[in-house]
mmCIF file of C-alpha atoms and ligand atoms in Angstrom:
data_model
loop_
_atom_site.group_PDB
_atom_site.id
_atom_site.type_symbol
_atom_site.label_atom_id
_atom_site.label_comp_id
_atom_site.label_asym_id
_atom_site.label_seq_id
_atom_site.Cartn_x
_atom_site.Cartn_y
_atom_site.Cartn_z
ATOM 1 C CA MET A 1 -7.954 24.590 10.026
ATOM 2 C CA ALA A 2 -10.634 22.922 7.546
ATOM 3 C CA SER A 3 -9.142 21.260 4.670
ATOM 4 C CA GLN A 4 -10.226 22.498 1.311
ATOM 5 C CA LYS A 5 -10.951 20.851 -1.564
ATOM 6 C CA ILE A 6 -8.080 19.387 -3.629
ATOM 7 C CA THR A 7 -7.305 21.530 -6.394
ATOM 8 C CA ARG A 8 -3.680 21.670 -6.764
ATOM 9 C CA VAL A 9 -1.766 18.650 -6.604
ATOM 10 C CA GLY A 10 2.159 17.672 -7.191
ATOM 11 C CA VAL A 11 3.746 14.837 -8.635
ATOM 12 C CA ILE A 12 7.868 14.706 -8.211
ATOM 13 C CA GLY A 13 8.931 12.508 -10.406
ATOM 14 C CA ALA A 14 7.886 12.244 -14.198
ATOM 15 C CA GLY A 15 8.845 8.441 -15.081
ATOM 16 C CA GLN A 16 6.200 5.697 -15.700
ATOM 17 C CA MET A 17 4.266 6.484 -12.942
ATOM 18 C CA GLY A 18 4.638 10.288 -11.826
ATOM 19 C CA ALA A 19 3.400 11.266 -15.651
ATOM 20 C CA GLY A 20 0.629 8.558 -15.691
ATOM 21 C CA ILE A 21 -0.259 10.015 -12.450
ATOM 22 C CA ALA A 22 0.180 14.098 -13.092
ATOM 23 C CA GLU A 23 -1.919 13.145 -16.571
ATOM 24 C CA VAL A 24 -5.221 11.642 -14.818
ATOM 25 C CA CYS A 25 -5.163 14.638 -11.983
ATOM 26 C CA ALA A 26 -4.975 16.852 -15.144
ATOM 27 C CA ARG A 27 -7.473 15.531 -16.627
ATOM 28 C CA ALA A 28 -9.590 15.779 -13.507
ATOM 29 C CA SER A 29 -9.237 19.733 -13.900
ATOM 30 C CA VAL A 30 -6.429 19.650 -11.218
ATOM 31 C CA ASP A 31 -3.624 21.980 -11.506
ATOM 32 C CA VAL A 32 -0.264 19.879 -11.828
ATOM 33 C CA LEU A 33 3.013 21.005 -10.614
ATOM 34 C CA VAL A 34 5.517 18.348 -11.446
ATOM 35 C CA TYR A 35 9.139 18.060 -10.440
ATOM 36 C CA GLU A 36 12.008 16.732 -12.668
ATOM 37 C CA SER A 37 15.528 17.319 -11.347
ATOM 38 C CA THR A 38 16.257 18.339 -14.795
ATOM 39 C CA ARG A 39 15.312 20.324 -17.928
ATOM 40 C CA GLU A 40 15.807 16.819 -20.207
ATOM 41 C CA LEU A 41 14.200 14.783 -17.886
ATOM 42 C CA ALA A 42 11.150 17.011 -17.371
ATOM 43 C CA ALA A 43 10.945 17.470 -21.480
ATOM 44 C CA ALA A 44 11.239 13.633 -21.243
ATOM 45 C CA GLY A 45 8.469 13.839 -18.589
ATOM 46 C CA ARG A 46 5.476 15.845 -20.334
ATOM 47 C CA ALA A 47 6.599 14.807 -23.838
ATOM 48 C CA ARG A 48 5.534 11.084 -22.265
ATOM 49 C CA ILE A 49 2.505 12.573 -20.890
ATOM 50 C CA MET A 50 1.305 13.865 -24.474
ATOM 51 C CA ARG A 51 1.881 11.046 -25.973
ATOM 52 C CA SER A 52 -0.694 8.735 -23.613
ATOM 53 C CA LEU A 53 -3.014 11.741 -24.252
ATOM 54 C CA ASP A 54 -2.251 12.007 -27.736
ATOM 55 C CA ARG A 55 -3.183 7.957 -27.547
ATOM 56 C CA GLY A 56 -6.604 8.838 -25.525
ATOM 57 C CA VAL A 57 -7.704 11.279 -28.482
ATOM 58 C CA SER A 58 -7.025 8.671 -31.331
ATOM 59 C CA SER A 59 -8.954 5.839 -29.185
ATOM 60 C CA GLY A 60 -11.938 8.448 -29.011
ATOM 61 C CA LYS A 61 -11.122 8.910 -24.953
ATOM 62 C CA LEU A 62 -10.730 12.366 -25.427
ATOM 63 C CA THR A 63 -11.644 15.609 -27.348
ATOM 64 C CA GLU A 64 -8.817 17.987 -28.732
ATOM 65 C CA ARG A 65 -9.744 20.101 -26.992
ATOM 66 C CA GLU A 66 -10.092 17.747 -23.318
ATOM 67 C CA ARG A 67 -6.402 17.261 -24.676
ATOM 68 C CA GLU A 68 -5.246 20.785 -24.732
ATOM 69 C CA GLN A 69 -6.738 21.570 -21.299
ATOM 70 C CA ALA A 70 -5.241 18.722 -19.049
ATOM 71 C CA ALA A 71 -1.892 19.725 -21.383
ATOM 72 C CA TRP A 72 -2.043 23.372 -19.856
ATOM 73 C CA ARG A 73 -3.085 22.236 -16.599
ATOM 74 C CA LEU A 74 0.678 20.698 -16.337
ATOM 75 C CA ARG A 75 3.774 22.988 -14.930
ATOM 76 C CA PHE A 76 6.942 21.488 -14.993
ATOM 77 C CA THR A 77 9.775 22.273 -11.912
ATOM 78 C CA SER A 78 13.470 21.698 -10.870
ATOM 79 C CA ASP A 79 12.438 23.256 -7.742
ATOM 80 C CA ILE A 80 10.614 22.134 -5.050
ATOM 81 C CA GLY A 81 10.292 24.949 -3.581
ATOM 82 C CA ASP A 82 7.751 25.737 -5.692
ATOM 83 C CA PHE A 83 5.570 22.818 -3.850
ATOM 84 C CA ALA A 84 5.031 25.207 -0.593
ATOM 85 C CA ASP A 85 1.447 25.872 -2.117
ATOM 86 C CA ARG A 86 0.681 22.105 -3.270
ATOM 87 C CA GLN A 87 -2.517 20.403 -0.835
ATOM 88 C CA LEU A 88 -1.629 17.244 -2.016
ATOM 89 C CA VAL A 89 1.586 15.971 -3.593
ATOM 90 C CA VAL A 90 2.207 12.476 -4.830
ATOM 91 C CA GLU A 91 5.930 11.467 -4.280
ATOM 92 C CA ALA A 92 6.726 8.588 -7.837
ATOM 93 C CA VAL A 93 10.661 8.067 -7.811
ATOM 94 C CA VAL A 94 12.751 5.408 -8.000
ATOM 95 C CA GLU A 95 11.972 2.608 -5.806
ATOM 96 C CA ASP A 96 14.799 3.428 -3.360
ATOM 97 C CA GLU A 97 14.450 4.434 0.125
ATOM 98 C CA ALA A 98 16.948 7.179 0.971
ATOM 99 C CA VAL A 99 16.252 8.927 -2.068
ATOM 100 C CA LYS A 100 12.105 8.603 -1.075
ATOM 101 C CA THR A 101 12.787 9.798 2.637
ATOM 102 C CA ALA A 102 15.205 12.833 1.405
ATOM 103 C CA ILE A 103 11.923 13.885 -0.730
ATOM 104 C CA PHE A 104 9.636 13.372 2.193
ATOM 105 C CA ALA A 105 12.340 15.400 4.706
ATOM 106 C CA GLU A 106 12.055 18.517 2.035
ATOM 107 C CA LEU A 107 8.070 18.477 1.241
ATOM 108 C CA ASP A 108 8.177 18.749 4.413
ATOM 109 C CA LYS A 109 9.433 21.678 5.258
ATOM 110 C CA VAL A 110 7.740 23.267 2.333
ATOM 111 C CA VAL A 111 4.556 22.135 2.412
ATOM 112 C CA THR A 112 3.139 24.520 4.242
ATOM 113 C CA ASP A 113 -0.540 23.833 4.731
ATOM 114 C CA PRO A 114 -1.132 21.758 7.718
ATOM 115 C CA THR A 115 -3.642 19.800 6.274
ATOM 116 C CA ALA A 116 -2.271 18.879 3.353
ATOM 117 C CA VAL A 117 -1.701 14.994 2.080
ATOM 118 C CA LEU A 118 1.789 14.042 1.192
ATOM 119 C CA ALA A 119 1.474 10.896 -0.604
ATOM 120 C CA SER A 120 3.925 8.532 -1.681
ATOM 121 C CA ASN A 121 3.259 6.246 -4.605
ATOM 122 C CA THR A 122 6.238 3.074 -3.425
ATOM 123 C CA SER A 123 5.782 -0.430 -4.071
ATOM 124 C CA SER A 124 6.866 -1.486 -1.139
ATOM 125 C CA ILE A 125 8.812 0.514 1.122
ATOM 126 C CA PRO A 126 6.588 1.207 4.776
ATOM 127 C CA ILE A 127 4.697 4.167 4.475
ATOM 128 C CA MET A 128 5.274 4.968 8.184
ATOM 129 C CA LYS A 129 9.740 5.554 7.284
ATOM 130 C CA LEU A 130 8.686 7.696 4.662
ATOM 131 C CA GLY A 131 6.234 9.451 7.842
ATOM 132 C CA MET A 132 9.240 9.479 9.860
ATOM 133 C CA ALA A 133 11.336 11.714 7.822
ATOM 134 C CA THR A 134 8.825 14.479 8.442
ATOM 135 C CA GLN A 135 8.299 16.099 11.449
ATOM 136 C CA ASN A 136 4.139 15.649 11.387
ATOM 137 C CA ALA A 137 3.544 11.693 10.398
ATOM 138 C CA ALA A 138 -0.239 12.688 10.314
ATOM 139 C CA ARG A 139 0.026 14.455 7.256
ATOM 140 C CA VAL A 140 1.946 11.124 5.402
ATOM 141 C CA VAL A 141 0.033 8.123 3.742
ATOM 142 C CA GLY A 142 0.499 5.955 0.372
ATOM 143 C CA MET A 143 -1.560 6.299 -2.487
ATOM 144 C CA HIS A 144 -0.379 3.916 -4.942
ATOM 145 C CA PHE A 145 -1.348 3.528 -8.157
ATOM 146 C CA PHE A 146 -1.463 0.591 -11.123
ATOM 147 C CA ASN A 147 0.430 0.779 -14.123
ATOM 148 C CA PRO A 148 -0.383 2.301 -16.810
ATOM 149 C CA VAL A 149 -2.085 4.787 -14.666
ATOM 150 C CA PRO A 150 -5.028 6.035 -16.778
ATOM 151 C CA VAL A 151 -5.894 2.362 -17.949
ATOM 152 C CA LEU A 152 -6.112 0.687 -14.100
ATOM 153 C CA PRO A 153 -8.742 1.672 -11.515
ATOM 154 C CA LEU A 154 -7.767 0.431 -8.291
ATOM 155 C CA VAL A 155 -5.257 2.622 -5.773
ATOM 156 C CA GLU A 156 -4.373 0.951 -2.406
ATOM 157 C CA LEU A 157 -4.611 3.606 0.156
ATOM 158 C CA VAL A 158 -2.309 2.792 3.034
ATOM 159 C CA THR A 159 -2.291 4.122 6.066
ATOM 160 C CA THR A 160 0.492 4.047 9.666
ATOM 161 C CA LEU A 161 -0.312 4.081 12.915
ATOM 162 C CA MET A 162 0.547 7.999 12.752
ATOM 163 C CA THR A 163 -1.572 9.279 9.559
ATOM 164 C CA SER A 164 -4.316 11.264 10.901
ATOM 165 C CA PRO A 165 -7.721 10.063 9.621
ATOM 166 C CA GLU A 166 -8.329 13.126 8.359
ATOM 167 C CA VAL A 167 -5.598 12.949 6.040
ATOM 168 C CA SER A 168 -6.523 9.425 4.711
ATOM 169 C CA GLU A 169 -10.372 10.537 4.245
ATOM 170 C CA ARG A 170 -8.679 13.792 2.084
ATOM 171 C CA ALA A 171 -6.595 11.199 -0.017
ATOM 172 C CA GLU A 172 -9.550 8.736 -0.146
ATOM 173 C CA SER A 173 -12.116 11.302 -1.179
ATOM 174 C CA PHE A 174 -9.387 12.401 -4.068
ATOM 175 C CA ALA A 175 -8.709 9.190 -5.177
ATOM 176 C CA ARG A 176 -12.297 8.885 -5.741
ATOM 177 C CA ASP A 177 -14.180 11.547 -6.453
ATOM 178 C CA VAL A 178 -11.537 13.883 -8.323
ATOM 179 C CA LEU A 179 -9.777 10.556 -9.969
ATOM 180 C CA GLY A 180 -12.656 8.651 -10.322
ATOM 181 C CA LYS A 181 -10.465 5.489 -8.924
ATOM 182 C CA GLN A 182 -11.524 2.387 -6.760
ATOM 183 C CA VAL A 183 -10.112 2.349 -3.485
ATOM 184 C CA VAL A 184 -8.746 -0.891 -1.123
ATOM 185 C CA ARG A 185 -7.035 -0.029 2.176
ATOM 186 C CA SER A 186 -3.955 -1.950 3.087
ATOM 187 C CA ALA A 187 -2.098 -1.851 6.224
ATOM 188 C CA ASP A 188 1.342 -0.365 6.378
ATOM 189 C CA ARG A 189 3.165 -3.780 5.012
ATOM 190 C CA SER A 190 5.895 -4.076 2.065
ATOM 191 C CA GLY A 191 4.010 -4.521 -0.925
ATOM 192 C CA PHE A 192 0.202 -4.379 0.312
ATOM 193 C CA VAL A 193 -1.789 -5.950 -0.981
ATOM 194 C CA VAL A 194 -1.412 -6.165 -4.504
ATOM 195 C CA ASN A 195 2.219 -7.547 -4.496
ATOM 196 C CA ALA A 196 2.363 -9.564 -1.719
ATOM 197 C CA LEU A 197 0.415 -11.628 -4.545
ATOM 198 C CA LEU A 198 2.141 -10.101 -7.711
ATOM 199 C CA VAL A 199 5.568 -10.265 -7.310
ATOM 200 C CA PRO A 200 5.868 -13.828 -5.753
ATOM 201 C CA TYR A 201 4.253 -14.997 -9.460
ATOM 202 C CA LEU A 202 6.775 -12.527 -11.236
ATOM 203 C CA LEU A 203 9.196 -14.184 -9.498
ATOM 204 C CA SER A 204 8.411 -17.518 -10.111
ATOM 205 C CA ALA A 205 8.084 -16.777 -13.845
ATOM 206 C CA VAL A 206 12.014 -15.868 -13.597
ATOM 207 C CA ARG A 207 12.835 -18.582 -11.828
ATOM 208 C CA MET A 208 10.494 -21.300 -14.021
ATOM 209 C CA VAL A 209 13.213 -19.080 -16.885
ATOM 210 C CA GLU A 210 16.033 -19.798 -15.488
ATOM 211 C CA SER A 211 15.936 -22.976 -14.653
ATOM 212 C CA GLY A 212 13.842 -24.125 -18.425
ATOM 213 C CA PHE A 213 11.147 -24.988 -17.364
ATOM 214 C CA ALA A 214 9.743 -23.162 -20.427
ATOM 215 C CA THR A 215 10.243 -20.374 -22.160
ATOM 216 C CA VAL A 216 9.563 -16.755 -22.320
ATOM 217 C CA GLU A 217 7.121 -16.706 -24.869
ATOM 218 C CA ASP A 218 5.436 -20.349 -23.432
ATOM 219 C CA ILE A 219 5.159 -18.858 -20.394
ATOM 220 C CA ASP A 220 3.154 -16.240 -20.943
ATOM 221 C CA LYS A 221 1.018 -17.580 -23.903
ATOM 222 C CA ALA A 222 0.633 -20.018 -20.905
ATOM 223 C CA MET A 223 -0.979 -17.211 -18.425
ATOM 224 C CA VAL A 224 -2.738 -15.063 -21.054
ATOM 225 C CA LEU A 225 -4.983 -17.925 -22.719
ATOM 226 C CA GLY A 226 -5.407 -20.070 -19.367
ATOM 227 C CA CYS A 227 -6.297 -17.744 -16.892
ATOM 228 C CA ALA A 228 -7.099 -14.869 -19.149
ATOM 229 C CA HIS A 229 -4.400 -13.058 -18.205
ATOM 230 C CA PRO A 230 -3.964 -9.015 -19.937
ATOM 231 C CA MET A 231 -0.446 -9.993 -20.062
ATOM 232 C CA GLY A 232 1.889 -12.805 -19.109
ATOM 233 C CA PRO A 233 4.127 -12.663 -16.021
ATOM 234 C CA LEU A 234 7.254 -11.771 -18.304
ATOM 235 C CA ARG A 235 5.730 -9.330 -20.227
ATOM 236 C CA LEU A 236 4.379 -7.836 -17.201
ATOM 237 C CA THR A 237 7.810 -7.759 -15.217
ATOM 238 C CA ASP A 238 8.715 -5.450 -19.040
ATOM 239 C CA LEU A 239 6.244 -3.548 -18.191
ATOM 240 C CA VAL A 240 6.840 -2.723 -14.707
ATOM 241 C CA GLY A 241 10.908 -2.704 -14.655
ATOM 242 C CA LEU A 242 13.346 -5.184 -14.036
ATOM 243 C CA ASP A 243 14.914 -2.239 -11.522
ATOM 244 C CA THR A 244 11.416 -1.751 -9.732
ATOM 245 C CA VAL A 245 10.363 -5.580 -10.186
ATOM 246 C CA LYS A 246 13.714 -6.048 -8.093
ATOM 247 C CA ALA A 247 13.561 -3.418 -5.845
ATOM 248 C CA ILE A 248 10.308 -4.260 -4.744
ATOM 249 C CA ALA A 249 11.329 -7.439 -3.802
ATOM 250 C CA ASP A 250 14.456 -6.381 -2.183
ATOM 251 C CA LYS A 251 12.486 -4.759 0.341
ATOM 252 C CA MET A 252 9.813 -7.379 0.588
ATOM 253 C CA TYR A 253 12.506 -9.841 1.506
ATOM 254 C CA GLU A 254 13.923 -7.214 4.302
ATOM 255 C CA GLU A 255 10.643 -6.897 5.369
ATOM 256 C CA PHE A 256 9.125 -10.707 5.845
ATOM 257 C CA LYS A 257 12.462 -13.034 5.063
ATOM 258 C CA GLU A 258 10.564 -14.814 3.040
ATOM 259 C CA PRO A 259 12.534 -17.456 0.037
ATOM 260 C CA LEU A 260 8.954 -15.960 -2.354
ATOM 261 C CA TYR A 261 9.811 -11.953 -2.190
ATOM 262 C CA SER A 262 13.795 -13.139 -2.854
ATOM 263 C CA PRO A 263 15.101 -12.020 -6.589
ATOM 264 C CA PRO A 264 16.091 -15.151 -8.363
ATOM 265 C CA PRO A 265 19.908 -14.684 -10.018
ATOM 266 C CA LEU A 266 19.050 -13.581 -13.155
ATOM 267 C CA LEU A 267 16.466 -10.832 -12.886
ATOM 268 C CA LEU A 268 19.640 -9.934 -11.039
ATOM 269 C CA ARG A 269 21.902 -10.602 -13.889
ATOM 270 C CA MET A 270 19.812 -8.516 -16.541
ATOM 271 C CA VAL A 271 19.290 -5.628 -14.728
ATOM 272 C CA GLU A 272 22.788 -5.500 -14.200
ATOM 273 C CA ALA A 273 22.915 -5.803 -17.878
ATOM 274 C CA GLY A 274 20.524 -2.703 -17.935
ATOM 275 C CA ARG A 275 18.153 -4.917 -19.481
ATOM 276 C CA ILE A 276 15.588 -3.324 -17.196
ATOM 277 C CA GLY A 277 12.449 -3.949 -19.533
ATOM 278 C CA LYS A 278 10.005 -2.160 -21.840
ATOM 279 C CA LYS A 279 11.239 1.588 -20.453
ATOM 280 C CA ALA A 280 14.832 0.573 -21.379
ATOM 281 C CA GLY A 281 13.696 -1.139 -24.735
ATOM 282 C CA HIS A 282 15.096 -4.571 -24.064
ATOM 283 C CA GLY A 283 14.161 -7.596 -21.156
ATOM 284 C CA PHE A 284 12.725 -10.122 -21.729
ATOM 285 C CA TYR A 285 11.241 -8.931 -24.809
ATOM 286 C CA GLN A 286 13.227 -6.979 -27.257
ATOM 287 C CA TYR A 287 11.019 -3.378 -27.835
ATOM 288 C CA GLU A 288 11.526 -0.863 -30.851
HETATM 289 N N1 LIG B 301 -1.749 5.208 -20.851
HETATM 290 C C1 LIG B 301 -2.636 5.723 -22.125
HETATM 291 N N2 LIG B 301 -3.653 4.421 -22.108
HETATM 292 C C2 LIG B 301 -3.131 2.583 -22.558
HETATM 293 C C3 LIG B 301 -1.625 3.317 -21.946
HETATM 294 C C4 LIG B 301 -0.723 3.957 -21.707
HETATM 295 N N3 LIG B 301 -0.183 3.689 -21.251
HETATM 296 N N4 LIG B 301 -1.657 1.249 -22.465
HETATM 297 C C5 LIG B 301 -3.301 0.807 -22.735
HETATM 298 N N5 LIG B 301 -3.642 2.220 -22.991
HETATM 299 C C6 LIG B 301 -5.390 2.263 -23.541
HETATM 300 C C7 LIG B 301 -5.618 1.661 -24.485
HETATM 301 O O1 LIG B 301 -5.896 3.376 -25.533
HETATM 302 C C8 LIG B 301 -6.623 1.316 -24.772
HETATM 303 O O2 LIG B 301 -7.812 1.961 -24.538
HETATM 304 P P1 LIG B 301 -9.250 1.705 -25.922
HETATM 305 O O3 LIG B 301 -9.397 0.465 -25.370
HETATM 306 O O4 LIG B 301 -10.286 2.638 -25.525
HETATM 307 O O5 LIG B 301 -8.635 1.739 -27.207
HETATM 308 C C9 LIG B 301 -6.592 0.325 -24.024
HETATM 309 O O6 LIG B 301 -5.624 1.129 -22.692
HETATM 310 C C10 LIG B 301 -6.270 -1.252 -24.334
HETATM 311 O O7 LIG B 301 -4.581 -1.289 -25.070
HETATM 312 P P2 LIG B 301 -4.175 -1.575 -25.868
HETATM 313 O O8 LIG B 301 -5.389 -2.423 -26.699
HETATM 314 O O9 LIG B 301 -2.483 -1.343 -26.487
HETATM 315 O O10 LIG B 301 -3.793 -2.664 -25.222
HETATM 316 P P3 LIG B 301 -3.970 -4.405 -24.380
HETATM 317 O O11 LIG B 301 -5.101 -3.941 -24.743
HETATM 318 O O12 LIG B 301 -2.671 -5.291 -24.669
HETATM 319 O O13 LIG B 301 -3.684 -3.495 -23.057
HETATM 320 C C11 LIG B 301 -2.612 -2.961 -21.082
HETATM 321 C C12 LIG B 301 -2.521 -3.217 -22.419
HETATM 322 C C13 LIG B 301 -3.523 -2.083 -20.403
HETATM 323 C C14 LIG B 301 -1.124 -2.819 -20.605
HETATM 324 C C15 LIG B 301 -2.695 -4.342 -20.440
HETATM 325 O O14 LIG B 301 -1.754 -5.338 -21.120
HETATM 326 C C16 LIG B 301 -2.933 -4.642 -18.968
HETATM 327 O O15 LIG B 301 -3.981 -4.465 -18.606
HETATM 328 N N6 LIG B 301 -2.093 -5.535 -18.361
HETATM 329 C C17 LIG B 301 -1.336 -5.866 -17.439
HETATM 330 C C18 LIG B 301 -1.194 -4.806 -16.426
HETATM 331 C C19 LIG B 301 -0.705 -4.668 -14.724
HETATM 332 O O16 LIG B 301 -0.675 -5.646 -14.206
HETATM 333 N N7 LIG B 301 -0.485 -3.669 -14.309
HETATM 334 C C20 LIG B 301 -0.403 -3.531 -13.027
HETATM 335 C C21 LIG B 301 1.219 -3.738 -12.714
HETATM 336 S S1 LIG B 301 1.999 -3.904 -10.638
HETATM 337 C C22 LIG B 301 1.656 -2.120 -10.685
HETATM 338 O O17 LIG B 301 1.635 -1.539 -11.597
HETATM 339 C C23 LIG B 301 1.900 -1.813 -9.038
HETATM 340 C C24 LIG B 301 3.707 -2.737 -8.784
HETATM 341 O O18 LIG B 301 4.171 -1.485 -7.837
HETATM 342 C C25 LIG B 301 4.661 -2.401 -9.497
HETATM 343 P P1 LIG B 302 10.550 5.599 -13.902
HETATM 344 O O1 LIG B 302 12.056 4.382 -14.046
HETATM 345 O O2 LIG B 302 9.916 5.313 -14.632
HETATM 346 O O3 LIG B 302 10.852 6.607 -12.811
HETATM 347 C C1 LIG B 302 11.900 7.133 -12.010
HETATM 348 C C2 LIG B 302 11.503 8.229 -11.583
HETATM 349 O O4 LIG B 302 12.444 8.296 -10.660
HETATM 350 C C3 LIG B 302 12.062 9.299 -12.931
HETATM 351 O O5 LIG B 302 11.361 10.415 -12.757
HETATM 352 C C4 LIG B 302 13.346 9.936 -12.416
HETATM 353 O O6 LIG B 302 13.617 10.924 -12.633
HETATM 354 C C5 LIG B 302 13.402 9.602 -10.615
HETATM 355 N N1 LIG B 302 14.329 8.968 -10.242
HETATM 356 C C6 LIG B 302 15.353 8.210 -10.418
HETATM 357 N N2 LIG B 302 15.970 8.399 -9.403
HETATM 358 C C7 LIG B 302 16.045 9.907 -8.977
HETATM 359 C C8 LIG B 302 16.971 10.037 -7.577
HETATM 360 N N3 LIG B 302 17.802 9.643 -7.190
HETATM 361 N N4 LIG B 302 16.668 11.426 -7.338
HETATM 362 C C9 LIG B 302 15.294 11.960 -7.759
HETATM 363 N N5 LIG B 302 14.278 10.919 -8.300
HETATM 364 C C10 LIG B 302 15.022 9.753 -9.168
HETATM 365 O O7 LIG B 302 10.051 4.592 -12.504
HETATM 366 P P2 LIG B 302 8.292 4.170 -11.836
HETATM 367 O O8 LIG B 302 7.944 2.463 -13.003
HETATM 368 O O9 LIG B 302 7.836 5.510 -12.745
HETATM 369 O O10 LIG B 302 8.694 3.632 -10.601
HETATM 370 C C11 LIG B 302 8.319 4.871 -9.830
HETATM 371 C C12 LIG B 302 7.436 4.848 -8.191
HETATM 372 O O11 LIG B 302 6.023 3.793 -8.696
HETATM 373 C C13 LIG B 302 8.856 3.752 -7.542
HETATM 374 O O12 LIG B 302 8.244 3.996 -6.290
HETATM 375 C C14 LIG B 302 7.901 2.257 -8.246
HETATM 376 O O13 LIG B 302 8.193 1.840 -7.135
HETATM 377 C C15 LIG B 302 6.360 3.014 -7.910
HETATM 378 N N6 LIG B 302 5.313 2.151 -8.729
HETATM 379 C C16 LIG B 302 5.673 1.385 -10.052
HETATM 380 C C17 LIG B 302 5.071 1.109 -11.170
HETATM 381 C C18 LIG B 302 5.115 0.187 -12.057
HETATM 382 O O14 LIG B 302 4.884 -1.197 -12.372
HETATM 383 N N7 LIG B 302 6.400 0.482 -12.778
HETATM 384 C C19 LIG B 302 3.902 0.545 -9.947
HETATM 385 C C20 LIG B 302 3.420 1.072 -9.155
HETATM 386 C C21 LIG B 302 4.078 2.224 -8.543
#
């Protein structure tokens, strides 16, 4: 069956990343259905997207009319059964393999179009594991967006030994031609290209704090002023979420058994304390 242009997208999860992915799709004139498990989470997800759209208006990137049109294209549901007609679904829930595999197994039953693309925004879980949770691994691919999604232009496209060339081409052309993102391809290895390089750097910064090498503020200042990074590694760890950084590091360590991916004790203690970064109001820094 010839695949049609993608105009109906589903996003599973409306946390930082799911909300950003849903927003960029709605801004690109795509009909977007977003799943959250409860009404409260759905309302929080919609509010997150509206705040970001408002920010787009106040910075002059969007008109008020474009904001309203994007908002109209977004619907929320707590029933994955509603995803039957979707041509592309991007899963963006918590970085937990058991949660993601259960969602892929369910999506596989629900999404009827055999040419539909089932994508994961995972940072570190091999896409093959998600593909093998379905009956049709040929339509499963990694589409890895970057935080904040409306700002960062990259999508890493991850194909597995089972992904069909048609599905990877469809996902790539959607990211490039519809969303206006730039695409790089990565082998299906935990962390893909960016996190394989970024996560050891973030963990090294945490180890520096842990050993008293330098303060949080000075480590960040050093990388902003000395290397022209937009933010230092500890503020970036706060932005990503310490829970997510830990989950990514655990997966990469599981794959490569390299000490550089092993999460340091300070990171573990902060996650246990609930100091998981900007989204919780407290991480290496305090937020209002
Ligand atoms: N949504 C929409 N727009 C946003 C935004 C958001 N959440 N955050 C910032 N922006 C926009 C602002 O509106 C602003 O736009 P204008 O210039 O048109 O006004 C622009 O981005 C810059 O924002 P600010 O001036 O408020 O702040 P800033 O200059 O300090 O930039 C930042 C903020 C964009 C987050 C920047 O610091 C940055 O790029 N940091 C690095 C982020 C990064 O490395 N992300 C990758 C994380 S790793 C990952 O994503 C993969 C993984 O698997 C973990
Ligand atoms: P988040 O904590 O902001 O949001 C997590 C989402 O998962 C929420 O929608 C939440 O309702 C949902 N969720 C939590 N537990 C669940 C469960 N048991 N069942 C179903 N849904 C559940 O996380 P995030 O930063 O948006 O990360 C989401 C995904 O995106 C992860 O796979 C992460 O690795 C990846 N990612 C994160 C970043 C980042 O910088 N934070 C960047 C790229 C990719």
